[in-house]
Every structure is written in structure tokens, then in C-alpha cells.
Coordinates of C-alpha atoms and ligand atoms in Angstrom, one line a residue:
M359 CA 120.3 95.1 87.2
K360 CA 117.1 98.0 88.5
K361 CA 119.1 101.7 87.5
P362 CA 119.5 103.7 90.4
P363 CA 117.1 106.6 91.0
P364 CA 117.6 109.9 89.3
L365 CA 119.7 111.8 91.5
G366 CA 117.7 114.8 91.0
R367 CA 115.0 112.4 92.9
I368 CA 117.9 111.6 95.5
T369 CA 118.3 115.3 96.0
I370 CA 114.1 116.1 96.3
L371 CA 114.0 113.6 99.0
A372 CA 116.8 114.1 101.2
A373 CA 115.5 117.4 101.2
I374 CA 112.0 116.8 102.4
A375 CA 113.3 114.3 104.7
L376 CA 115.2 117.1 105.9
A377 CA 112.3 119.7 106.2
I378 CA 110.1 117.0 108.0
A379 CA 113.0 116.3 110.5
A380 CA 112.6 120.6 110.6
A381 CA 109.5 120.6 111.4
T382 CA 109.3 117.5 113.7
L383 CA 112.7 119.8 115.5
S384 CA 110.1 123.0 116.1
A385 CA 107.5 121.8 117.1
W386 CA 109.2 119.9 119.9
L387 CA 110.8 123.1 120.5
A388 CA 108.6 124.7 119.9
A389 CA 105.9 122.9 122.7
S390 CA 109.1 121.7 125.5
E391 CA 108.9 125.6 125.6
T392 CA 105.4 126.1 126.1
G393 CA 104.4 123.7 128.2
R394 CA 107.6 124.3 130.1
R395 CA 106.2 128.3 130.2
G396 CA 103.1 126.6 131.5
L397 CA 104.4 124.5 134.3
Q398 CA 106.6 127.7 135.3
T399 CA 103.8 129.8 136.0
T400 CA 101.7 127.0 137.3
L401 CA 104.9 126.6 139.8
D402 CA 104.9 130.8 140.4
D403 CA 101.0 129.8 141.2
E404 CA 101.3 126.8 143.6
L405 CA 104.6 128.6 145.7
Q406 CA 102.6 131.5 146.5
V407 CA 99.8 129.6 147.9
L408 CA 102.6 128.0 149.3
A409 CA 103.3 131.0 151.0
R410 CA 100.2 132.1 151.9
S411 CA 99.5 129.2 154.0
V412 CA 102.6 129.3 156.2
E413 CA 102.4 133.7 156.3
S414 CA 99.2 132.8 157.4
E415 CA 100.0 129.4 159.7
I416 CA 102.1 132.4 161.3
E417 CA 99.9 135.3 160.9
R418 CA 97.5 133.2 163.0
F419 CA 99.3 133.0 166.3
R420 CA 100.9 136.8 165.7
Y421 CA 99.0 139.3 168.1
L422 CA 99.0 136.1 170.7
P423 CA 102.2 137.5 172.6
A424 CA 100.5 140.9 172.8
V425 CA 97.5 140.1 174.4
V426 CA 99.0 137.0 176.9
G427 CA 101.0 140.0 178.2
R428 CA 98.2 142.1 179.0
D429 CA 96.7 139.8 181.3
G430 CA 97.2 140.2 184.7
R431 CA 98.6 136.9 186.1
I432 CA 101.0 137.5 183.4
V433 CA 102.0 140.5 185.1
A434 CA 101.3 139.3 188.5
A435 CA 104.0 136.5 187.6
L436 CA 106.6 139.4 186.3
T437 CA 106.6 141.2 188.9
G438 CA 107.8 138.2 191.5
G439 CA 104.1 138.3 193.6
T440 CA 104.5 134.3 195.5
G441 CA 102.2 131.7 194.3
A442 CA 102.0 134.0 191.1
A443 CA 103.4 131.9 189.1
A444 CA 101.3 129.4 189.2
G445 CA 98.1 131.0 188.0
A446 CA 100.2 131.9 184.8
N447 CA 101.1 128.6 184.2
R448 CA 97.6 127.7 184.9
Y449 CA 96.3 130.4 181.8
L450 CA 98.8 130.0 179.1
A451 CA 98.7 126.2 179.7
E452 CA 94.6 127.3 178.9
V453 CA 95.1 130.0 175.9
R454 CA 96.8 127.0 174.2
D455 CA 94.8 124.4 174.1
D456 CA 92.2 127.3 173.5
T457 CA 94.1 128.1 170.9
R458 CA 96.0 125.2 169.3
A459 CA 99.6 126.9 169.5
D460 CA 102.2 124.9 170.7
E461 CA 103.4 126.3 174.2
L462 CA 103.0 129.4 175.7
Y463 CA 105.9 131.3 177.9
V464 CA 106.8 134.3 179.6
M465 CA 110.5 135.5 180.4
T466 CA 111.0 137.8 182.6
P467 CA 113.8 140.7 181.3
D468 CA 116.7 138.6 181.9
G469 CA 116.0 135.5 179.9
L470 CA 114.6 133.7 183.0
T471 CA 110.9 131.7 181.7
V472 CA 109.3 131.9 184.8
A473 CA 106.0 130.8 183.7
A474 CA 105.1 128.1 180.9
S475 CA 102.0 126.0 179.4
N476 CA 104.4 122.9 180.0
H477 CA 104.7 123.6 183.5
D478 CA 103.5 120.6 184.4
E479 CA 106.0 118.5 182.4
E480 CA 108.9 116.4 182.1
T481 CA 110.7 119.6 178.9
S482 CA 108.7 122.0 181.1
F483 CA 110.3 125.6 180.2
V484 CA 110.1 126.6 183.8
G485 CA 113.3 127.4 184.8
R486 CA 115.2 128.3 181.7
N487 CA 117.2 131.0 180.2
Y488 CA 115.8 131.4 176.3
R489 CA 118.1 134.9 176.7
F490 CA 120.4 134.2 173.4
R491 CA 117.7 133.4 171.1
P492 CA 117.1 136.7 168.9
Y493 CA 113.1 136.7 169.5
F494 CA 113.8 137.5 172.8
Q495 CA 116.4 140.0 171.9
D496 CA 114.0 141.8 169.5
A497 CA 110.5 141.9 171.9
L498 CA 113.3 143.6 174.3
A499 CA 114.7 145.9 171.8
K500 CA 111.5 146.7 169.0
G501 CA 108.8 145.1 171.1
E502 CA 108.1 142.1 169.3
G503 CA 110.3 139.0 167.8
R504 CA 110.1 136.5 165.7
Y505 CA 112.1 133.3 165.0
Y506 CA 112.3 130.0 163.5
A507 CA 114.9 126.5 165.6
V508 CA 114.5 123.8 166.7
G509 CA 113.6 124.0 170.3
V510 CA 116.2 123.7 173.0
T511 CA 114.3 121.9 175.3
T512 CA 111.6 119.8 173.2
R513 CA 114.5 118.9 170.2
K514 CA 110.8 120.7 168.8
P515 CA 111.2 122.7 165.7
G516 CA 108.7 125.4 165.8
Y517 CA 108.1 129.6 165.1
F518 CA 108.7 131.7 167.9
L519 CA 107.1 135.0 167.9
S520 CA 107.4 137.4 171.4
S521 CA 105.9 140.2 171.9
A522 CA 107.3 143.0 175.3
V523 CA 105.4 142.9 178.6
R524 CA 104.7 145.7 179.9
Q525 CA 103.9 148.0 183.0
N526 CA 103.8 151.8 182.9
G527 CA 105.4 152.4 180.2
S528 CA 108.4 149.6 181.4
V529 CA 109.2 146.7 180.0
I530 CA 109.2 143.7 182.5
G531 CA 109.1 140.7 180.4
V532 CA 108.5 138.9 177.2
A533 CA 105.6 136.8 176.4
V534 CA 106.2 133.9 174.2
V535 CA 104.4 131.9 171.5
K536 CA 106.1 128.5 170.2
V537 CA 104.0 127.3 166.6
D538 CA 104.3 124.0 165.6
M539 CA 104.4 123.6 162.0
A540 CA 105.0 120.3 161.5
G541 CA 101.1 120.2 159.7
I542 CA 102.5 122.3 157.2
E543 CA 105.5 119.8 157.2
A544 CA 103.2 117.0 156.6
A545 CA 100.9 118.7 153.6
W546 CA 104.0 119.0 151.9
R547 CA 105.4 115.5 152.8
N548 CA 101.9 114.5 150.7
S549 CA 101.9 117.0 148.2
S550 CA 102.7 116.0 144.2
I551 CA 104.1 119.3 143.9
F552 CA 108.1 119.2 145.9
A553 CA 108.7 122.7 148.2
V554 CA 111.2 123.3 150.5
L555 CA 111.7 126.2 153.5
A556 CA 114.5 128.2 153.6
D557 CA 115.9 130.5 156.2
S558 CA 117.4 133.3 155.9
D559 CA 120.7 131.8 155.6
G560 CA 119.6 129.2 153.6
V561 CA 119.7 126.3 155.8
V562 CA 116.8 124.8 154.4
F563 CA 114.0 124.1 157.9
L564 CA 111.2 122.6 156.6
T565 CA 110.9 120.0 153.6
G566 CA 108.0 117.0 152.7
H567 CA 111.5 115.3 151.6
A568 CA 113.4 114.5 154.9
P569 CA 116.8 114.0 153.4
W570 CA 117.3 117.7 152.1
K571 CA 115.9 118.5 156.3
Y572 CA 118.9 121.2 157.9
R573 CA 121.2 121.5 155.3
P574 CA 122.3 124.6 153.3
L575 CA 121.7 125.4 149.8
H576 CA 124.4 126.4 149.7
A577 CA 127.6 126.3 151.9
L578 CA 127.5 128.3 155.1
S579 CA 130.5 131.9 155.9
D580 CA 131.9 131.3 159.1
T581 CA 129.8 134.6 160.4
A582 CA 125.9 132.8 159.6
L583 CA 128.0 129.4 161.2
D584 CA 128.2 131.6 164.6
D585 CA 125.6 133.1 164.7
I586 CA 123.8 129.8 163.7
A587 CA 125.6 128.6 166.9
R588 CA 125.3 131.7 169.0
T589 CA 121.5 131.8 169.0
R590 CA 121.5 128.1 169.0
K591 CA 118.9 128.2 166.7
Y592 CA 119.3 124.8 164.9
D593 CA 120.5 122.8 168.1
G594 CA 122.0 119.3 168.2
V595 CA 122.9 119.6 164.2
D596 CA 126.6 120.1 163.0
L597 CA 125.2 122.2 159.6
A598 CA 129.0 122.7 159.3
T599 CA 129.7 119.8 158.2
A600 CA 126.4 118.9 156.4
T601 CA 126.6 119.0 152.5
P602 CA 125.2 121.7 150.5
I603 CA 122.0 121.0 148.6
F604 CA 123.3 123.1 145.4
G605 CA 127.1 122.2 146.4
D606 CA 128.2 121.6 142.6
G607 CA 127.5 125.7 142.2
T608 CA 125.2 124.0 138.7
G609 CA 122.4 125.6 140.7
L610 CA 121.7 122.1 140.9
P611 CA 120.7 119.6 144.0
A612 CA 123.3 116.8 143.7
D613 CA 121.4 114.2 145.7
T614 CA 118.0 114.4 144.9
A615 CA 114.6 114.8 145.4
I616 CA 114.5 115.2 141.8
G617 CA 116.6 114.2 139.6
A618 CA 120.5 114.9 138.8
D619 CA 119.4 115.7 135.2
A620 CA 118.7 119.5 134.5
Q621 CA 116.6 118.6 132.2
S622 CA 113.8 116.4 133.9
H623 CA 112.6 118.8 136.3
I624 CA 111.9 122.5 136.4
L625 CA 113.0 124.8 139.7
R626 CA 111.5 128.1 141.4
S627 CA 111.4 129.8 144.6
I628 CA 109.8 133.0 145.5
A629 CA 110.6 134.7 148.9
I630 CA 108.8 135.2 151.7
P631 CA 109.5 138.9 153.1
A632 CA 109.1 138.9 156.9
D633 CA 111.4 136.5 157.7
G634 CA 114.0 136.1 154.5
W635 CA 112.9 132.8 153.5
R636 CA 113.0 131.3 150.5
L637 CA 110.4 128.8 149.0
I638 CA 111.5 126.2 146.4
G639 CA 109.2 124.8 144.2
A640 CA 110.1 122.0 141.6
R641 CA 108.2 119.9 139.5
S642 CA 109.1 117.2 136.6
L643 CA 109.1 117.6 133.4
A644 CA 108.2 115.0 132.8
P645 CA 104.8 114.6 131.3
I646 CA 105.1 118.1 129.2
Q647 CA 108.0 116.3 127.4
T648 CA 105.4 113.2 126.5
S649 CA 103.5 116.4 125.0
A650 CA 106.0 117.7 123.4
L651 CA 106.4 114.7 122.0
L652 CA 103.7 114.1 121.1
V653 CA 103.6 117.5 119.7
A654 CA 105.8 116.3 117.4
G655 CA 105.3 112.7 116.5
M656 CA 102.0 114.5 115.2
A657 CA 104.2 117.5 113.4
A658 CA 105.9 114.6 111.3
L659 CA 103.1 112.7 110.5
A660 CA 101.1 116.1 109.3
G661 CA 104.6 116.4 107.2
M662 CA 104.6 112.8 105.9
L663 CA 100.9 112.9 105.2
A664 CA 101.5 116.2 103.4
C665 CA 104.1 115.1 101.5
S666 CA 102.2 111.3 100.7
I667 CA 99.4 113.5 99.2
G668 CA 102.7 115.8 97.1
F669 CA 103.2 112.7 96.0
Y670 CA 100.0 111.2 96.0
L671 CA 98.6 114.3 93.6
R672 CA 101.4 114.9 91.9
Q673 CA 101.8 111.3 90.2
R674 CA 98.5 112.2 89.6
R675 CA 99.3 115.1 87.6
Q676 CA 102.2 112.9 86.0
L677 CA 99.2 110.3 84.9
V678 CA 97.0 112.8 83.2
R679 CA 100.1 113.9 81.5
A680 CA 100.6 110.8 80.5
K681 CA 97.3 110.3 79.2
L682 CA 97.3 112.9 78.0
N683 CA 100.0 112.8 76.0
E684 CA 98.7 109.6 74.8
H685 CA 96.1 111.2 73.9
D686 CA 97.4 113.7 71.5
R687 CA 100.0 110.4 70.3
L688 CA 96.9 108.7 68.8
E689 CA 94.6 111.8 67.3
R690 CA 97.7 112.4 65.4
R691 CA 98.4 108.6 64.5
V692 CA 94.8 109.3 63.8
E693 CA 96.0 112.2 61.9
E694 CA 98.7 111.0 59.7
R695 CA 97.1 107.7 58.7
T696 CA 94.1 109.6 57.5
A697 CA 96.2 112.3 55.4
E698 CA 98.3 108.6 54.4
L699 CA 94.9 107.3 53.3
H700 CA 93.9 110.9 51.0
R701 CA 97.2 110.5 49.5
E702 CA 96.1 106.5 48.8
V703 CA 92.8 107.3 47.4
E704 CA 94.4 110.2 44.9
D705 CA 96.7 107.3 44.1
R706 CA 94.5 105.4 43.1
R707 CA 91.4 108.2 41.2
R708 CA 94.5 109.1 39.6
A709 CA 96.4 105.2 39.0
E710 CA 92.5 104.9 38.1
E711 CA 92.5 107.6 35.9
E712 CA 95.4 106.7 34.0
L713 CA 95.1 102.4 33.6
R714 CA 90.9 104.3 32.0
A715 CA 93.2 106.0 29.7
T716 CA 95.8 102.5 28.6
Q717 CA 92.6 101.3 28.6
A718 CA 91.2 103.3 26.1
T719 CA 94.2 103.2 24.4
L720 CA 94.8 99.4 24.5
I721 CA 91.0 99.2 23.1
Q722 CA 91.7 101.2 19.7
T723 CA 95.3 99.5 19.6
A724 CA 93.1 96.1 19.5
K725 CA 90.7 97.6 17.6
L726 CA 92.9 97.7 14.5
A727 CA 94.8 95.1 15.5
A728 CA 92.0 93.1 15.2
L729 CA 91.2 94.6 12.0
G730 CA 94.5 94.3 10.7
R731 CA 93.8 90.1 11.6
M732 CA 90.3 90.4 9.9
S733 CA 91.9 92.1 7.0
A734 CA 91.8 88.8 4.7
A735 CA 88.0 89.0 5.9
I736 CA 88.5 92.8 4.9
V737 CA 90.0 92.8 1.8
H738 CA 87.6 90.0 0.7
E739 CA 84.1 91.8 1.4
V740 CA 85.6 94.3 -0.4
S741 CA 87.1 93.0 -3.1
Q742 CA 84.7 90.0 -3.9
P743 CA 81.5 93.1 -5.0
L744 CA 84.9 95.3 -6.3
S745 CA 85.3 92.5 -8.9
A746 CA 81.7 91.7 -9.3
L747 CA 80.6 95.4 -9.1
E748 CA 83.8 96.0 -12.3
N749 CA 82.4 92.5 -13.7
T750 CA 78.3 93.9 -14.0
L751 CA 79.5 97.8 -14.6
A752 CA 81.0 96.2 -17.9
T753 CA 78.1 93.4 -18.7
A754 CA 76.1 96.5 -18.6
G755 CA 78.0 98.7 -20.9
V756 CA 78.3 95.9 -23.5
L757 CA 74.4 95.2 -23.2
A758 CA 74.4 99.2 -23.6
E759 CA 76.6 99.5 -26.1
R760 CA 74.3 96.2 -28.1
G761 CA 71.2 98.9 -27.3
E762 CA 69.8 96.3 -25.1
A763 CA 69.3 99.3 -22.8
G764 CA 66.0 97.1 -20.5
A765 CA 68.9 94.4 -19.8
A766 CA 71.7 96.9 -18.8
G767 CA 69.2 98.9 -16.9
G768 CA 68.7 95.9 -14.5
K769 CA 73.0 95.2 -14.3
M770 CA 73.1 99.5 -13.2
Q771 CA 71.0 98.1 -10.8
A772 CA 73.0 95.2 -9.6
A773 CA 75.9 97.3 -9.3
R774 CA 74.3 99.7 -7.0
E775 CA 73.3 96.8 -4.9
M776 CA 77.4 95.7 -4.9
A777 CA 78.1 99.1 -3.9
R778 CA 76.0 99.9 -1.3
R779 CA 77.3 96.8 -0.3
I780 CA 80.9 98.2 0.0
Q781 CA 79.6 101.2 1.8
R782 CA 78.1 98.9 4.4
T783 CA 81.0 97.1 5.1
V784 CA 83.2 100.1 5.2
K785 CA 81.0 102.2 7.8
L786 CA 81.1 99.2 9.4
L787 CA 84.3 98.8 9.8
R788 CA 84.9 102.7 10.2
S789 CA 82.3 102.0 13.4
F790 CA 84.5 99.6 14.9
A791 CA 87.5 101.8 14.8
R792 CA 85.6 104.6 16.4
K793 CA 87.2 106.1 19.5
E794 CA 84.3 106.5 21.6
P795 CA 83.0 104.2 23.6
G796 CA 79.7 105.0 22.2
A797 CA 76.7 105.4 24.4
R798 CA 74.8 103.0 25.9
E799 CA 71.9 101.8 24.3
P800 CA 69.8 98.9 24.5
V801 CA 71.1 97.1 21.9
S802 CA 69.5 93.6 20.1
V803 CA 72.2 90.4 20.4
E804 CA 70.5 88.4 18.4
R805 CA 72.4 91.4 15.1
S806 CA 75.7 91.9 17.4
I807 CA 75.7 87.8 17.7
A808 CA 75.2 88.2 13.5
E809 CA 77.2 91.4 12.7
A810 CA 80.4 89.0 14.7
V811 CA 79.7 86.5 13.5
E812 CA 79.7 88.0 9.2
L813 CA 83.1 89.5 10.2
A814 CA 84.1 86.3 11.1
R815 CA 82.7 84.1 8.4
H816 CA 85.5 84.6 5.8
R817 CA 87.7 83.2 8.4
A818 CA 86.0 80.5 9.6
D819 CA 85.0 79.1 5.5
Q820 CA 88.7 79.7 5.0
D821 CA 89.6 77.1 8.4
G822 CA 86.4 74.7 7.9
V823 CA 84.9 75.6 10.6
G824 CA 81.5 75.2 11.5
I825 CA 79.5 78.6 13.1
V826 CA 75.9 77.5 14.8
I827 CA 74.3 80.2 15.9
E828 CA 71.5 78.7 18.2
P829 CA 68.0 80.1 18.0
V830 CA 68.4 83.2 20.1
P831 CA 65.6 84.9 21.5
A832 CA 64.5 88.3 20.9
L833 CA 66.8 89.8 24.0
T834 CA 68.1 93.5 24.4
V835 CA 70.9 94.6 26.6
M836 CA 71.8 97.5 27.6
A837 CA 75.4 98.3 25.5
N838 CA 76.6 99.5 22.9
A839 CA 76.0 97.5 19.5
V840 CA 79.7 98.2 17.6
R841 CA 81.5 97.5 21.3
L842 CA 79.2 94.0 21.7
E843 CA 80.4 93.2 18.5
Q844 CA 84.0 93.5 19.4
V845 CA 83.5 91.8 21.8
V846 CA 81.8 88.6 20.3
L847 CA 84.2 88.7 18.0
N848 CA 87.0 88.7 20.0
L849 CA 85.7 85.6 21.6
L850 CA 84.8 84.1 17.5
V851 CA 89.2 84.2 16.8
N852 CA 90.0 83.1 19.9
A853 CA 87.6 80.0 19.6
L854 CA 88.7 79.9 15.9
D855 CA 93.0 80.2 16.8
A856 CA 91.7 77.5 19.6
V857 CA 90.2 75.0 17.1
S858 CA 92.3 75.5 14.3
G859 CA 94.1 72.0 15.0
T860 CA 90.9 70.1 15.9
E861 CA 90.0 67.1 14.1
D862 CA 86.4 67.9 13.3
P863 CA 86.5 72.0 14.8
A864 CA 82.7 73.6 15.6
I865 CA 81.5 76.4 17.4
Q866 CA 77.3 76.8 18.9
I867 CA 77.1 80.8 19.9
S868 CA 74.1 81.1 22.3
A869 CA 71.9 83.5 23.6
A870 CA 69.9 83.3 27.3
E871 CA 68.4 85.6 29.3
R872 CA 68.9 84.8 33.7
D873 CA 67.5 86.7 36.5
G874 CA 67.6 90.1 35.2
M875 CA 70.8 89.7 32.9
V876 CA 71.0 88.0 29.1
E877 CA 74.4 85.4 28.9
I878 CA 76.1 85.4 25.5
R879 CA 78.5 81.7 25.2
V880 CA 80.6 81.2 23.2
H881 CA 81.8 77.9 22.4
D882 CA 84.4 75.3 20.5
N883 CA 85.7 72.1 21.0
G884 CA 89.5 73.2 20.8
P885 CA 92.1 72.1 23.3
G886 CA 90.5 73.6 26.3
I887 CA 92.9 76.2 28.8
P888 CA 94.9 74.4 31.1
A889 CA 94.6 74.0 34.6
E890 CA 97.6 76.3 35.5
L891 CA 96.8 79.7 32.2
R892 CA 93.5 79.7 33.7
E893 CA 94.0 82.7 36.3
R894 CA 96.4 84.4 33.8
I895 CA 95.0 84.5 30.9
A896 CA 92.9 87.7 31.1
E897 CA 95.7 89.5 31.9
P898 CA 97.2 91.5 29.4
F899 CA 99.6 91.0 27.1
F900 CA 98.9 87.1 27.8
T901 CA 98.7 85.1 25.2
T902 CA 100.3 81.5 23.5
K903 CA 100.2 82.7 20.7
Q904 CA 102.8 83.4 18.4
T905 CA 104.6 86.7 17.8
G906 CA 102.3 88.4 15.8
E907 CA 99.3 85.7 16.0
G908 CA 98.5 87.6 19.0
L909 CA 98.7 90.4 20.9
G910 CA 97.5 89.3 24.2
L911 CA 95.0 91.5 24.5
G912 CA 91.3 90.5 23.3
L913 CA 90.4 88.9 26.1
S914 CA 91.5 92.1 29.3
I915 CA 89.5 94.6 26.6
S916 CA 86.7 92.4 26.1
R917 CA 86.4 91.9 30.2
A918 CA 86.6 96.2 30.4
I919 CA 84.3 96.4 27.6
V920 CA 81.9 93.8 29.0
G921 CA 82.5 95.4 32.3
E922 CA 82.1 98.8 31.8
F923 CA 78.7 98.2 31.3
G924 CA 77.9 96.8 33.8
G925 CA 78.5 93.4 32.9
A926 CA 81.2 90.3 34.1
L927 CA 83.2 87.7 31.0
T928 CA 83.6 84.7 32.7
F929 CA 84.8 80.8 31.4
E930 CA 84.2 77.5 31.4
S931 CA 86.9 75.1 29.8
E932 CA 87.7 71.9 30.6
E933 CA 91.2 70.8 28.7
G934 CA 90.3 68.4 25.5
Q935 CA 86.7 69.2 26.3
G936 CA 86.8 72.4 24.9
S937 CA 86.5 76.3 26.3
T938 CA 83.1 78.1 26.9
F939 CA 83.2 81.8 27.3
V940 CA 80.3 84.3 28.7
V941 CA 79.5 87.1 28.0
S942 CA 76.5 88.8 31.4
L943 CA 75.5 91.6 30.7
P944 CA 72.2 93.4 32.3
A945 CA 68.7 93.2 30.0
A946 CA 67.3 95.9 28.8
A947 CA 63.8 95.4 30.4
A948 CA 65.5 95.1 33.5
V949 CA 67.2 98.5 33.3
R950 CA 64.4 99.8 32.8
E951 CA 62.9 98.3 35.2
A952 CA 65.8 99.8 38.3
A953 CA 65.2 102.9 36.5
E954 CA 61.5 103.0 36.5
Ligands
ADP322 P1 95.6 87.0 22.2 O1 93.9 85.8 21.3 O2 96.2 87.6 21.5 O3 96.6 85.7 23.0 P2 93.2 86.9 24.0 O4 93.6 87.8 25.4 O5 92.3 87.3 23.3 O6 94.7 87.0 24.0 O7 93.9 85.7 24.4 C1 94.7 85.0 25.8 C2 95.0 84.1 25.9 O8 93.9 83.2 26.9 C3 95.6 82.8 24.3 O9 96.5 83.5 23.9 C4 95.3 81.7 24.5 O10 95.5 80.5 25.5 C5 93.8 82.1 25.7 N1 92.6 81.6 25.0 C6 91.1 82.5 24.3 N2 90.5 82.1 24.2 C7 91.1 80.4 24.4 C8 89.5 79.7 23.8 N3 88.8 79.6 23.2 N4 90.7 78.1 23.9 C9 92.0 78.2 24.6 N5 92.5 78.4 24.6 C10 92.2 80.5 24.4

């Protein structure tokens, strides 16, 4: 089963996810806010431009009514000269064509139209009374007036600019220019910006969006409705029943060109003070929402990227730390192992020292043991010349008594010879029993063999064993004479032991040089060494002999001694065929050559 991740890790991951979500949200909010503010500024600028274009469209005709009112033909038409109206009509039609005004007309102070540019059309204003229009009343009262309204005759909306016509300081009529604003409306309809123009009562009269036309922004008061009805401003439109655009008071249009969703559009308005109008514009928020989402997405991606980099670096750090730990661990192990090795080396050195010490003791013990075993031979070696000495001295004494001085002297000489022989034997035994290993020196192989055989001779004779020494060439080895004798004697004693039950016992000793090594071979025709014992015979204290007869040290000590001199002790044996023990030692000549 998979182990659940530790709580700390989950908390960290949750915190990171939360941080990314927070960063994304803030990026989205900031981008939305910035976009919204940018869009607002753009929309404000656009509304300024639109307002200017509306104003300049009106401004173009601002002085036209006053200029027209000064014309003689107009004055004549107003002062009632017969036939004067025809001239005024023509004049007004000409001015209309030249200025591209919608219509021009002149009214008497009673509001009756006496001349008009459309005098010859079906919807001619001539003969009609527009006394109820505020622009007429304003012109009479203040000298000029301006007013937007739907034409009661033509049903065409337009902006009316009026000016009082004076003669000799008194008002004799009112000249009016009607400006068509359909061009502006058409331009708005085709523009990307959503724009509406509302009058001072809040009634939309100019818009590219037809469903909003002639609808109030908010519910109209009774006074306002009365006013509109009296001035027949929107003649033919039932404003009392029209649904207000911002009817529910939320400040948002319910039906919609700009969408019911409060977040989908931004609404701005500016005032056109000259007429108390308000120009309202709207723009979709969709593009900035898209870019805000894009920014938020990028923030999220950046956050995730940062986290990934963070995770990657953390992972790497952990990996490096793990490697360093592993490295440290290995180094510690190497140090431990080195210390262990040092300890082992030290242990071995100590063991070797102990072994050497033990060996020295053993060699000594073995020597004493060998002496013990040789005691018979020794006793014979010493007692035989001693009794001979005694006899000789006794004979010398008798001869001396007889006065045979010459013969006595001869016996004395023989006695001295015997005493010397005893001396020599004792000296040999003393040196054999000496404890020191003895210095390495060139040793005559022939002499060593002869001395050893000499020591074993008595027992060999006793046992009836013939020891044959094959002719030995003049060989010298680097060793110690006493030690070498001891080794050869050990081998001889073992051989004597081995042949003790043999029918025709025989021992052969030979020596030869081969490849800088001298080999001394001791062969017997004993029973040989059983295969299963061959590995063990050179072990210390291994013996097949009866208790007291053998210590089991002979071979191990011999091997140690030969090893000390840089040689080796080996054997060849076949059951029933006897055994051959081989002592190999470096030839003295070879050692000298190597040293040179
Ligand atoms: P020890 O002679 O006191 O027994 P050694 O170390 O000299 O101790 O010899 C160990 C054993 O090796 C002997 O007990 C004997 O069994 C065997 N051995 C040694 N030399 C011979 C030999 N020449 N022939 C047969 N066996 C031998």
C-alpha cells in the first residue's frame, strides 16, 4: 500500500496552491481595474468628441436666424407689404439650399408663419402658428431661443434656433432655422460606441439604438409631462406610457442594447450645458475582461513556474545533500575500515611476536627434549671414552710404577686424546642447548650432515639401521651450523623411528644444488606417511608416537628454523615406499652474488 504523504507536505502544497490562487485573483482584479479605468478614460474622451460634434453641428447655424432676420425681404414680409411674402419665401429657400439647413421660416409676433423655405411643399409652414414653441417665446422674451423638438407639421425632429427680428428697436417677428440632426444619428448608428443624447427632462431624442428613442431615462414627473405636451416637443409620442430606460432605479438599463449584466458594460455620461442635455455612452467590458483573464492566466502560470523552479531547486538541494551524506558515510566507513586494518595489523604483529617467542621457547624445549632422547647416545659418547680414559690412566699408572716411562708417556698421550674427545662432545652438547638463534654464516653442508649422523650413530647402530651418506659435493649454505645440525638430526631421528619396524631398515642422506638452492634429502624405507596425515604432520604437537616418545615438535621446529634462513622444509612420501624429507636452503654463493 502506498504510504500517505506526511501532513507537512500537504500543508505546504495547500499553502502554495492558495498563494497561486491569491496571486491569480489579485492579478485579475488589478488588470480588470486598470482596464476599466483605461476604458473609462477612453469613453470620456470619445464622449467629449461626440459632444463637440453635436455642439458644432448646432453652432454652425447659430447666427443664421439673426442674419436672415436682418434681410429686407424678411422685414418686408413681416411688415405686411403685399407680395412681399413671395420674395421672402424665395430668399429663405435659397438660404436653405446654400447652408444645408433643414428649413428656415419667419413668424409674426403672434406666432403665425408668414414665409418659409418649404412654402411650396405639402408640409409648408406658411400659415401655421407655432406660438406654443419655447424657442418662439424665448426669442420674443430674450432675443433668441434654441430648442429640440419633433416637427408638428413634418413629424421630423430637429433643432430649432430662433432670433427676434427687429425694426427700429421693436420686435416685429421671429426668424427660425431648423437643423436636421439625422446625420449625427446615422453616424452614431454605425459607430462602435453606444451613445444616446437625452434632453433636460431625461428623454432620449438622439440615439443610434432605435428602441431607446423617445423614451425617458427615468419616470417623468407630471409637470415635465405637462410641459412636453404643452410645447408639443415630441408631438405624437406617448411619453406617459413609455417605459423608462433605467426604470428599476438600479442605474442600469433593463432592456438592452448594452446588456442586462452590470459587469458587461461601462456607462459614462457628460453634460452639454447649453441645452441642459446629457450625452451617455457605453462600451463593452468584454475586451478588458479577456485581457484581465489573460493577465490572470499569466500570473497563474508564472506562479506555477516559480513553484516548479522552487521544487526543482529543492529537489536538487536534497539530492546534493544525499550525495554528500553518502560521501560522508563512505568516508566514515573507509576511516573505520582503515582503523580496523590498523588494529588487525597490530594484532597480527603482536601474534607474530608471541609466536616467535613461543617458537623460541619451543625450539629450546625441543632441543632439551632431543637431548633427553639422545641421552643414551650422549651417555655412550661420554662414558665410553671416560671408562677408556680410566683404563688408559690405570695402565699408565702401572707402567709408571714399573718404571716404563716411555710406555707410560704413550698411554698419557692416548688419555689426553680421550679427554679431548669428551671435551668436544660436551662442547657440542653445550652449543646445541644454547638459547640464541646464532648468526647466519656460510655453513658446510657436508660437515653438518656428518655431525648430525655422528650424534645419531649410536642409536642407528643399536637398531641395526644402516645410514648411507651419498658423496656430498663441497656445498655451503647461509645458515647456522648448530641449527642446521639440529634440523638434520630431527629428520634422522624421525627416519630411525619410521624404520624401526621395517625388515631391512635403511636411511640415505644426499645433497645437491639446484637453481641457487641446496637440497638436503633424508630418505627412509619406513611405512611412509598416510595421505590423511600429510597435511598435519608439521603442526606443532602432532605426533603418532606413544606418549613420552615424541613431543610432536620436531617437524614444526625444523620448518621454523629452515624458514628463518630463507629456506623450506618439504617431504615426499608414499605409503609402503618410505618417505623423503627435503631441506632447501639458499646456497652461500648465490646469497653472496645477490648481495654484490
Ligand atoms: P614427533 O617425532 O615427536 O612425533 P615430529 O613433528 O617430528 O614429532 O613428527 C610428527 C609426526 O610425523 C610423527 O609422529 C610421524 O607420525 C610423522 N613422521 C615424521 N617423520 C616421518 C617419517 N620419516 N616417516 C613416517 N612418518 C613420519
